[in-house]
PDB file of N, CA and C in Angstrom:
ATOM      1  N   UNK C1174     186.376 -99.277 -73.447  1.00 93.00           N
ATOM      2  CA  UNK C1174     186.506 -97.781 -73.015  1.00 93.00           C
ATOM      3  C   UNK C1174     188.256 -97.252 -73.046  1.00 93.00           C
ATOM      4  N   UNK C1175     188.998 -98.680 -72.689  1.00 95.00           N
ATOM      5  CA  UNK C1175     190.175 -98.883 -72.364  1.00 95.00           C
ATOM      6  C   UNK C1175     191.123 -97.974 -73.586  1.00 95.00           C
ATOM      7  N   UNK C1176     190.660 -98.719 -74.435  1.00 96.00           N
ATOM      8  CA  UNK C1176     191.332 -98.916 -76.159  1.00 96.00           C
ATOM      9  C   UNK C1176     190.907 -97.754 -76.730  1.00 96.00           C
ATOM     10  N   UNK C1177     189.959 -96.916 -76.558  1.00 97.00           N
ATOM     11  CA  UNK C1177     189.530 -95.672 -76.855  1.00 97.00           C
ATOM     12  C   UNK C1177     190.195 -94.597 -76.222  1.00 97.00           C
ATOM     13  N   UNK C1178     190.126 -94.757 -74.586  1.00 97.00           N
ATOM     14  CA  UNK C1178     191.005 -94.243 -74.145  1.00 97.00           C
ATOM     15  C   UNK C1178     192.639 -93.629 -74.347  1.00 97.00           C
ATOM     16  N   UNK C1179     193.337 -94.807 -74.400  1.00 97.00           N
ATOM     17  CA  UNK C1179     194.442 -94.734 -74.765  1.00 97.00           C
ATOM     18  C   UNK C1179     194.831 -94.382 -76.452  1.00 97.00           C
ATOM     19  N   UNK C1180     193.898 -94.781 -77.222  1.00 98.00           N
ATOM     20  CA  UNK C1180     194.299 -94.521 -78.664  1.00 98.00           C
ATOM     21  C   UNK C1180     193.851 -93.105 -78.659  1.00 98.00           C
ATOM     22  N   UNK C1181     192.881 -92.360 -78.139  1.00 98.00           N
ATOM     23  CA  UNK C1181     192.659 -91.117 -78.188  1.00 98.00           C
ATOM     24  C   UNK C1181     193.855 -90.297 -77.930  1.00 98.00           C
ATOM     25  N   UNK C1182     194.634 -90.812 -76.231  1.00 98.00           N
ATOM     26  CA  UNK C1182     195.422 -90.151 -75.733  1.00 98.00           C
ATOM     27  C   UNK C1182     196.587 -90.195 -76.402  1.00 98.00           C
ATOM     28  N   UNK C1183     196.795 -91.216 -77.166  1.00 98.00           N
ATOM     29  CA  UNK C1183     198.416 -91.435 -78.116  1.00 98.00           C
ATOM     30  C   UNK C1183     198.261 -90.249 -79.225  1.00 98.00           C
ATOM     31  N   UNK C1184     196.816 -89.945 -79.662  1.00 98.00           N
ATOM     32  CA  UNK C1184     196.865 -88.979 -80.867  1.00 98.00           C
ATOM     33  C   UNK C1184     197.342 -87.546 -80.371  1.00 98.00           C
ATOM     34  N   UNK C1185     196.639 -87.538 -78.918  1.00 98.00           N
ATOM     35  CA  UNK C1185     196.374 -86.163 -78.128  1.00 98.00           C
ATOM     36  C   UNK C1185     198.096 -85.659 -77.875  1.00 98.00           C
ATOM     37  N   UNK C1186     198.690 -86.459 -77.528  1.00 98.00           N
ATOM     38  CA  UNK C1186     200.387 -86.846 -77.376  1.00 98.00           C
ATOM     39  C   UNK C1186     201.414 -86.247 -78.567  1.00 98.00           C
ATOM     40  N   UNK C1187     200.722 -86.965 -79.409  1.00 98.00           N
ATOM     41  CA  UNK C1187     201.322 -86.959 -80.784  1.00 98.00           C
ATOM     42  C   UNK C1187     201.014 -85.481 -81.998  1.00 98.00           C
ATOM     43  N   UNK C1188     199.969 -85.067 -81.276  1.00 98.00           N
ATOM     44  CA  UNK C1188     199.844 -83.714 -81.551  1.00 98.00           C
ATOM     45  C   UNK C1188     198.540 -83.705 -82.863  1.00 98.00           C
ATOM     46  N   UNK C1189     197.925 -85.003 -82.773  1.00 98.00           N
ATOM     47  CA  UNK C1189     197.201 -85.515 -83.903  1.00 98.00           C
ATOM     48  C   UNK C1189     195.493 -85.302 -83.436  1.00 98.00           C
ATOM     49  N   UNK C1190     195.185 -84.171 -83.464  1.00 98.00           N
ATOM     50  CA  UNK C1190     194.114 -83.888 -82.514  1.00 98.00           C
ATOM     51  C   UNK C1190     192.826 -84.087 -83.426  1.00 98.00           C
ATOM     52  N   UNK C1191     192.707 -83.736 -84.859  1.00 98.00           N
ATOM     53  CA  UNK C1191     191.678 -84.332 -85.209  1.00 98.00           C
ATOM     54  C   UNK C1191     191.516 -85.794 -85.103  1.00 98.00           C
ATOM     55  N   UNK C1192     192.640 -86.459 -84.944  1.00 98.00           N
ATOM     56  CA  UNK C1192     192.573 -88.261 -85.349  1.00 98.00           C
ATOM     57  C   UNK C1192     191.942 -88.408 -83.699  1.00 98.00           C
ATOM     58  N   UNK C1193     192.460 -87.641 -82.728  1.00 98.00           N
ATOM     59  CA  UNK C1193     191.870 -88.006 -81.044  1.00 98.00           C
ATOM     60  C   UNK C1193     190.262 -87.587 -81.121  1.00 98.00           C
ATOM     61  N   UNK C1194     190.110 -86.300 -81.611  1.00 98.00           N
ATOM     62  CA  UNK C1194     188.695 -86.282 -81.857  1.00 98.00           C
ATOM     63  C   UNK C1194     187.691 -87.332 -82.518  1.00 98.00           C
ATOM     64  N   UNK C1195     188.030 -87.544 -83.550  1.00 98.00           N
ATOM     65  CA  UNK C1195     187.907 -88.925 -84.079  1.00 98.00           C
ATOM     66  C   UNK C1195     187.157 -90.107 -83.263  1.00 98.00           C
ATOM     67  N   UNK C1196     188.614 -90.679 -82.334  1.00 98.00           N
ATOM     68  CA  UNK C1196     188.301 -91.759 -81.759  1.00 98.00           C
ATOM     69  C   UNK C1196     187.470 -91.301 -80.241  1.00 98.00           C
ATOM     70  N   UNK C1197     187.291 -89.937 -80.102  1.00 98.00           N
ATOM     71  CA  UNK C1197     186.518 -89.711 -78.934  1.00 98.00           C
ATOM     72  C   UNK C1197     184.809 -89.549 -79.364  1.00 98.00           C
ATOM     73  N   UNK C1198     184.899 -89.377 -80.818  1.00 98.00           N
ATOM     74  CA  UNK C1198     183.504 -89.209 -80.982  1.00 98.00           C
ATOM     75  C   UNK C1198     183.035 -90.241 -81.526  1.00 98.00           C
ATOM     76  N   UNK C1199     183.783 -91.592 -81.874  1.00 98.00           N
ATOM     77  CA  UNK C1199     183.509 -92.741 -81.851  1.00 98.00           C
ATOM     78  C   UNK C1199     183.183 -93.480 -80.600  1.00 98.00           C
ATOM     79  N   UNK C1200     184.252 -93.100 -79.505  1.00 98.00           N
ATOM     80  CA  UNK C1200     183.674 -93.663 -78.315  1.00 98.00           C
ATOM     81  C   UNK C1200     182.221 -93.346 -77.537  1.00 98.00           C
ATOM     82  N   UNK C1201     182.176 -91.714 -77.705  1.00 97.00           N
ATOM     83  CA  UNK C1201     180.831 -91.591 -77.127  1.00 97.00           C
ATOM     84  C   UNK C1201     179.342 -91.906 -77.906  1.00 97.00           C
ATOM     85  N   UNK C1202     179.760 -92.098 -79.410  1.00 96.00           N
ATOM     86  CA  UNK C1202     178.705 -92.622 -80.123  1.00 96.00           C
ATOM     87  C   UNK C1202     178.630 -94.333 -79.663  1.00 96.00           C
ATOM     88  N   UNK C1203     179.467 -94.925 -79.112  1.00 96.00           N
ATOM     89  CA  UNK C1203     179.649 -96.423 -78.989  1.00 96.00           C
ATOM     90  C   UNK C1203     178.376 -96.836 -77.986  1.00 96.00           C
ATOM     91  N   UNK C1204     177.242 -97.672 -78.267  1.00 95.00           N
ATOM     92  CA  UNK C1204     176.001 -97.778 -77.010  1.00 95.00           C
ATOM     93  C   UNK C1204     176.559 -98.247 -76.145  1.00 95.00           C
ATOM     94  N   UNK C1205     177.534 -99.381 -76.154  1.00 95.00           N
ATOM     95  CA  UNK C1205     178.124-100.538 -75.236  1.00 95.00           C
ATOM     96  C   UNK C1205     178.459 -99.271 -74.148  1.00 95.00           C
ATOM     97  N   UNK C1206     178.980 -98.105 -74.579  1.00 96.00           N
ATOM     98  CA  UNK C1206     179.851 -97.411 -73.490  1.00 96.00           C
ATOM     99  C   UNK C1206     178.996 -96.156 -73.136  1.00 96.00           C
ATOM    100  N   UNK C1207     177.553 -96.353 -73.127  1.00 95.00           N
ATOM    101  CA  UNK C1207     176.065 -95.239 -72.583  1.00 95.00           C
ATOM    102  C   UNK C1207     177.025 -94.539 -71.391  1.00 95.00           C
ATOM    103  N   UNK C1208     177.643 -95.261 -70.462  1.00 95.00           N
ATOM    104  CA  UNK C1208     177.552 -94.648 -69.144  1.00 95.00           C
ATOM    105  C   UNK C1208     178.691 -94.048 -69.064  1.00 95.00           C
ATOM    106  N   UNK C1209     179.646 -93.913 -69.804  1.00 97.00           N
ATOM    107  CA  UNK C1209     180.807 -93.158 -69.982  1.00 97.00           C
ATOM    108  C   UNK C1209     180.641 -92.191 -71.107  1.00 97.00           C
ATOM    109  N   UNK C1210     179.778 -92.182 -71.609  1.00 97.00           N
ATOM    110  CA  UNK C1210     179.424 -91.081 -72.754  1.00 97.00           C
ATOM    111  C   UNK C1210     179.730 -89.356 -72.358  1.00 97.00           C
ATOM    112  N   UNK C1211     179.603 -88.784 -71.387  1.00 97.00           N
ATOM    113  CA  UNK C1211     179.789 -87.707 -70.431  1.00 97.00           C
ATOM    114  C   UNK C1211     181.346 -87.379 -70.446  1.00 97.00           C
ATOM    115  N   UNK C1212     182.390 -88.736 -70.319  1.00 97.00           N
ATOM    116  CA  UNK C1212     183.481 -88.629 -70.328  1.00 97.00           C
ATOM    117  C   UNK C1212     184.280 -88.548 -71.431  1.00 97.00           C
ATOM    118  N   UNK C1213     184.004 -88.919 -72.364  1.00 98.00           N
ATOM    119  CA  UNK C1213     184.104 -89.295 -73.974  1.00 98.00           C
ATOM    120  C   UNK C1213     183.888 -87.808 -74.315  1.00 98.00           C
ATOM    121  N   UNK C1214     182.626 -87.201 -74.590  1.00 98.00           N
ATOM    122  CA  UNK C1214     182.528 -85.900 -74.805  1.00 98.00           C
ATOM    123  C   UNK C1214     183.298 -84.949 -74.373  1.00 98.00           C
ATOM    124  N   UNK C1215     184.237 -84.893 -73.039  1.00 98.00           N
ATOM    125  CA  UNK C1215     184.730 -83.707 -72.373  1.00 98.00           C
ATOM    126  C   UNK C1215     185.718 -84.246 -73.091  1.00 98.00           C
ATOM    127  N   UNK C1216     186.571 -85.211 -73.507  1.00 98.00           N
ATOM    128  CA  UNK C1216     187.623 -85.243 -74.189  1.00 98.00           C
ATOM    129  C   UNK C1216     187.584 -84.926 -75.446  1.00 98.00           C
ATOM    130  N   UNK C1217     186.481 -85.223 -76.160  1.00 98.00           N
ATOM    131  CA  UNK C1217     186.036 -84.956 -77.628  1.00 98.00           C
ATOM    132  C   UNK C1217     186.394 -83.450 -77.653  1.00 98.00           C
ATOM    133  N   UNK C1218     185.545 -82.613 -76.520  1.00 98.00           N
ATOM    134  CA  UNK C1218     185.689 -81.177 -76.552  1.00 98.00           C
ATOM    135  C   UNK C1218     187.427 -80.599 -76.570  1.00 98.00           C
ATOM    136  N   UNK C1219     187.996 -80.922 -75.849  1.00 97.00           N
ATOM    137  CA  UNK C1219     189.257 -80.903 -75.737  1.00 97.00           C
ATOM    138  C   UNK C1219     190.144 -80.935 -77.077  1.00 97.00           C
ATOM    139  N   UNK C1220     189.533 -82.393 -77.652  1.00 98.00           N
ATOM    140  CA  UNK C1220     190.551 -82.538 -78.859  1.00 98.00           C
ATOM    141  C   UNK C1220     190.107 -81.620 -79.856  1.00 98.00           C
ATOM    142  N   UNK C1221     188.831 -81.327 -79.999  1.00 98.00           N
ATOM    143  CA  UNK C1221     187.878 -80.602 -81.016  1.00 98.00           C
ATOM    144  C   UNK C1221     188.926 -79.018 -80.918  1.00 98.00           C
ATOM    145  N   UNK C1222     188.848 -78.563 -79.437  1.00 98.00           N
ATOM    146  CA  UNK C1222     189.193 -77.092 -79.384  1.00 98.00           C
ATOM    147  C   UNK C1222     190.954 -77.074 -80.024  1.00 98.00           C
ATOM    148  N   UNK C1223     191.567 -78.061 -79.460  1.00 98.00           N
ATOM    149  CA  UNK C1223     192.916 -78.114 -79.725  1.00 98.00           C
ATOM    150  C   UNK C1223     193.045 -78.283 -81.467  1.00 98.00           C
ATOM    151  N   UNK C1224     192.259 -78.819 -81.922  1.00 98.00           N
ATOM    152  CA  UNK C1224     192.397 -78.995 -83.497  1.00 98.00           C
ATOM    153  C   UNK C1224     191.805 -77.516 -84.048  1.00 98.00           C
ATOM    154  N   UNK C1225     191.414 -76.961 -83.449  1.00 97.00           N
ATOM    155  CA  UNK C1225     190.990 -75.318 -83.591  1.00 97.00           C
ATOM    156  C   UNK C1225     189.559 -75.302 -84.270  1.00 97.00           C
ATOM    157  N   UNK C1226     188.823 -76.360 -83.774  1.00 98.00           N
ATOM    158  CA  UNK C1226     187.392 -76.780 -84.244  1.00 98.00           C
ATOM    159  C   UNK C1226     186.494 -75.726 -82.506  1.00 98.00           C
ATOM    160  N   UNK C1227     186.101 -74.696 -82.529  1.00 98.00           N
ATOM    161  CA  UNK C1227     185.640 -74.220 -81.188  1.00 98.00           C
ATOM    162  C   UNK C1227     184.534 -74.201 -81.224  1.00 98.00           C
ATOM    163  N   UNK C1228     183.785 -74.789 -82.543  1.00 98.00           N
ATOM    164  CA  UNK C1228     182.209 -74.457 -82.401  1.00 98.00           C
ATOM    165  C   UNK C1228     181.937 -76.419 -81.695  1.00 98.00           C
ATOM    166  N   UNK C1229     182.957 -76.980 -82.422  1.00 98.00           N
ATOM    167  CA  UNK C1229     182.174 -78.604 -82.243  1.00 98.00           C
ATOM    168  C   UNK C1229     182.995 -78.580 -81.060  1.00 98.00           C
ATOM    169  N   UNK C1230     183.665 -78.200 -80.140  1.00 98.00           N
ATOM    170  CA  UNK C1230     183.944 -78.333 -78.967  1.00 98.00           C
ATOM    171  C   UNK C1230     183.176 -77.955 -78.096  1.00 98.00           C
ATOM    172  N   UNK C1231     182.443 -76.964 -78.250  1.00 98.00           N
ATOM    173  CA  UNK C1231     181.280 -76.078 -77.592  1.00 98.00           C
ATOM    174  C   UNK C1231     180.176 -77.273 -77.489  1.00 98.00           C
ATOM    175  N   UNK C1232     179.784 -77.465 -78.646  1.00 98.00           N
ATOM    176  CA  UNK C1232     178.929 -78.683 -79.155  1.00 98.00           C
ATOM    177  C   UNK C1232     178.957 -79.677 -78.275  1.00 98.00           C
ATOM    178  N   UNK C1233     180.084 -80.240 -78.082  1.00 98.00           N
ATOM    179  CA  UNK C1233     180.406 -81.772 -77.340  1.00 98.00           C
ATOM    180  C   UNK C1233     180.058 -81.528 -75.628  1.00 98.00           C
ATOM    181  N   UNK C1234     180.713 -79.884 -75.084  1.00 98.00           N
ATOM    182  CA  UNK C1234     180.422 -79.683 -73.879  1.00 98.00           C
ATOM    183  C   UNK C1234     179.310 -80.004 -73.413  1.00 98.00           C
ATOM    184  N   UNK C1235     178.132 -79.319 -74.603  1.00 97.00           N
ATOM    185  CA  UNK C1235     176.915 -78.934 -74.160  1.00 97.00           C
ATOM    186  C   UNK C1235     176.303 -80.517 -74.106  1.00 97.00           C
ATOM    187  N   UNK C1236     176.701 -81.163 -75.275  1.00 97.00           N
ATOM    188  CA  UNK C1236     175.946 -82.800 -74.867  1.00 97.00           C
ATOM    189  C   UNK C1236     176.090 -83.152 -73.888  1.00 97.00           C
ATOM    190  N   UNK C1237     177.382 -82.871 -73.353  1.00 97.00           N
ATOM    191  CA  UNK C1237     177.707 -84.016 -71.741  1.00 97.00           C
ATOM    192  C   UNK C1237     176.872 -82.881 -70.989  1.00 97.00           C
ATOM    193  N   UNK C1238     176.943 -81.443 -70.686  1.00 97.00           N
ATOM    194  CA  UNK C1238     175.942 -81.264 -70.097  1.00 97.00           C
ATOM    195  C   UNK C1238     174.607 -81.305 -69.699  1.00 97.00           C
ATOM    196  N   UNK C1239     174.122 -81.533 -70.859  1.00 97.00           N
ATOM    197  CA  UNK C1239     172.856 -81.941 -70.872  1.00 97.00           C
ATOM    198  C   UNK C1239     172.444 -83.923 -70.407  1.00 97.00           C
ATOM    199  N   UNK C1240     173.561 -84.370 -70.281  1.00 97.00           N
ATOM    200  CA  UNK C1240     173.447 -85.545 -69.682  1.00 97.00           C
ATOM    201  C   UNK C1240     174.007 -85.415 -67.939  1.00 97.00           C
ATOM    202  N   UNK C1241     174.747 -84.373 -67.758  1.00 96.00           N
ATOM    203  CA  UNK C1241     175.365 -84.663 -66.390  1.00 96.00           C
ATOM    204  C   UNK C1241     174.882 -82.932 -66.267  1.00 96.00           C
ATOM    205  N   UNK C1242     174.290 -82.422 -66.070  1.00 94.00           N
ATOM    206  CA  UNK C1242     173.843 -81.057 -65.546  1.00 94.00           C
ATOM    207  C   UNK C1242     174.256 -80.773 -64.326  1.00 94.00           C
ATOM    208  N   UNK C1243     175.008 -79.302 -64.217  1.00 91.00           N
ATOM    209  CA  UNK C1243     175.556 -78.744 -62.539  1.00 91.00           C
ATOM    210  C   UNK C1243     176.599 -79.620 -62.339  1.00 91.00           C
ATOM    211  N   UNK C1244     177.316 -80.073 -63.385  1.00 95.00           N
ATOM    212  CA  UNK C1244     179.002 -80.397 -63.383  1.00 95.00           C
ATOM    213  C   UNK C1244     179.798 -79.455 -63.278  1.00 95.00           C
ATOM    214  N   UNK C1245     180.670 -79.093 -62.158  1.00 96.00           N
ATOM    215  CA  UNK C1245     181.681 -77.917 -62.420  1.00 96.00           C
ATOM    216  C   UNK C1245     182.761 -78.229 -63.495  1.00 96.00           C
ATOM    217  N   UNK C1246     183.187 -79.456 -63.497  1.00 96.00           N
ATOM    218  CA  UNK C1246     184.112 -79.740 -64.190  1.00 96.00           C
ATOM    219  C   UNK C1246     184.063 -79.590 -66.112  1.00 96.00           C
ATOM    220  N   UNK C1247     182.738 -79.366 -66.002  1.00 97.00           N
ATOM    221  CA  UNK C1247     182.089 -79.267 -67.409  1.00 97.00           C
ATOM    222  C   UNK C1247     182.000 -78.144 -67.568  1.00 97.00           C
ATOM    223  N   UNK C1248     181.528 -77.117 -66.411  1.00 96.00           N
ATOM    224  CA  UNK C1248     181.162 -75.418 -66.727  1.00 96.00           C
ATOM    225  C   UNK C1248     182.817 -75.207 -66.994  1.00 96.00           C
ATOM    226  N   UNK C1249     184.102 -75.525 -66.293  1.00 96.00           N
ATOM    227  CA  UNK C1249     184.756 -75.155 -66.360  1.00 96.00           C
ATOM    228  C   UNK C1249     185.419 -75.262 -67.667  1.00 96.00           C
ATOM    229  N   UNK C1250     185.234 -76.671 -68.276  1.00 96.00           N
ATOM    230  CA  UNK C1250     186.013 -76.857 -69.677  1.00 96.00           C
ATOM    231  C   UNK C1250     185.342 -76.319 -70.457  1.00 96.00           C
ATOM    232  N   UNK C1251     184.263 -75.576 -70.469  1.00 96.00           N
ATOM    233  CA  UNK C1251     183.549 -74.191 -71.494  1.00 96.00           C
ATOM    234  C   UNK C1251     183.891 -73.011 -71.429  1.00 96.00           C
ATOM    235  N   UNK C1252     184.497 -72.918 -70.008  1.00 96.00           N
ATOM    236  CA  UNK C1252     185.201 -71.845 -69.783  1.00 96.00           C
ATOM    237  C   UNK C1252     186.947 -71.769 -70.559  1.00 96.00           C
ATOM    238  N   UNK C1253     187.283 -72.551 -70.418  1.00 97.00           N
ATOM    239  CA  UNK C1253     188.384 -73.145 -70.768  1.00 97.00           C
ATOM    240  C   UNK C1253     188.662 -73.116 -72.324  1.00 97.00           C
ATOM    241  N   UNK C1254     187.396 -73.756 -72.787  1.00 97.00           N
ATOM    242  CA  UNK C1254     187.199 -73.715 -74.685  1.00 97.00           C
ATOM    243  C   UNK C1254     187.274 -72.238 -74.868  1.00 97.00           C
ATOM    244  N   UNK C1255     186.326 -71.251 -74.088  1.00 97.00           N
ATOM    245  CA  UNK C1255     186.033 -69.722 -74.629  1.00 97.00           C
ATOM    246  C   UNK C1255     187.600 -69.266 -74.432  1.00 97.00           C
ATOM    247  N   UNK C1256     188.647 -69.378 -73.454  1.00 97.00           N
ATOM    248  CA  UNK C1256     189.704 -68.517 -73.288  1.00 97.00           C
ATOM    249  C   UNK C1256     190.648 -69.048 -74.174  1.00 97.00           C
ATOM    250  N   UNK C1257     190.549 -70.583 -74.480  1.00 97.00           N
ATOM    251  CA  UNK C1257     191.645 -70.990 -75.586  1.00 97.00           C
ATOM    252  C   UNK C1257     191.474 -69.994 -76.898  1.00 97.00           C
ATOM    253  N   UNK C1258     189.999 -70.125 -76.984  1.00 96.00           N
ATOM    254  CA  UNK C1258     189.725 -69.409 -78.429  1.00 96.00           C
ATOM    255  C   UNK C1258     189.890 -68.224 -78.820  1.00 96.00           C
ATOM    256  N   UNK C1259     190.229 -67.702 -77.015  1.00 95.00           N
ATOM    257  CA  UNK C1259     190.337 -66.157 -76.952  1.00 95.00           C
ATOM    258  C   UNK C1259     189.102 -65.430 -77.219  1.00 95.00           C
ATOM    259  N   UNK C1260     188.032 -66.001 -76.880  1.00 93.00           N
ATOM    260  CA  UNK C1260     186.532 -65.552 -77.217  1.00 93.00           C
ATOM    261  C   UNK C1260     185.909 -65.277 -75.932  1.00 93.00           C
ATOM    262  N   UNK C1261     186.348 -64.216 -75.569  1.00 88.00           N
ATOM    263  CA  UNK C1261     186.444 -63.523 -74.045  1.00 88.00           C
ATOM    264  C   UNK C1261     185.083 -62.988 -73.727  1.00 88.00           C
ATOM    265  N   UNK C1262     184.292 -62.160 -75.069  1.00 82.00           N
ATOM    266  CA  UNK C1262     182.958 -62.121 -74.641  1.00 82.00           C
ATOM    267  C   UNK C1262     182.081 -62.802 -74.138  1.00 82.00           C
TER     268      UNK C1262
END
């Protein structure tokens, strides 16, 4: 999980959001990291939104919310995605 996190963070800092999203997607699909899947889905949502993939970001957050319902951080992230995408309705 550390390698995925660090590589994804490196891509995010370099504004290579699509590359970061791919790293986080790979991490969320890694069966050895099933206990950290919601964390990587959260990061995936952020990277996708920054890459301009709002639908993909919302999909990632929805998957995380299915695993960890009633998590306020995930609800906040969903709101931020709509705000960032300027989808105020």
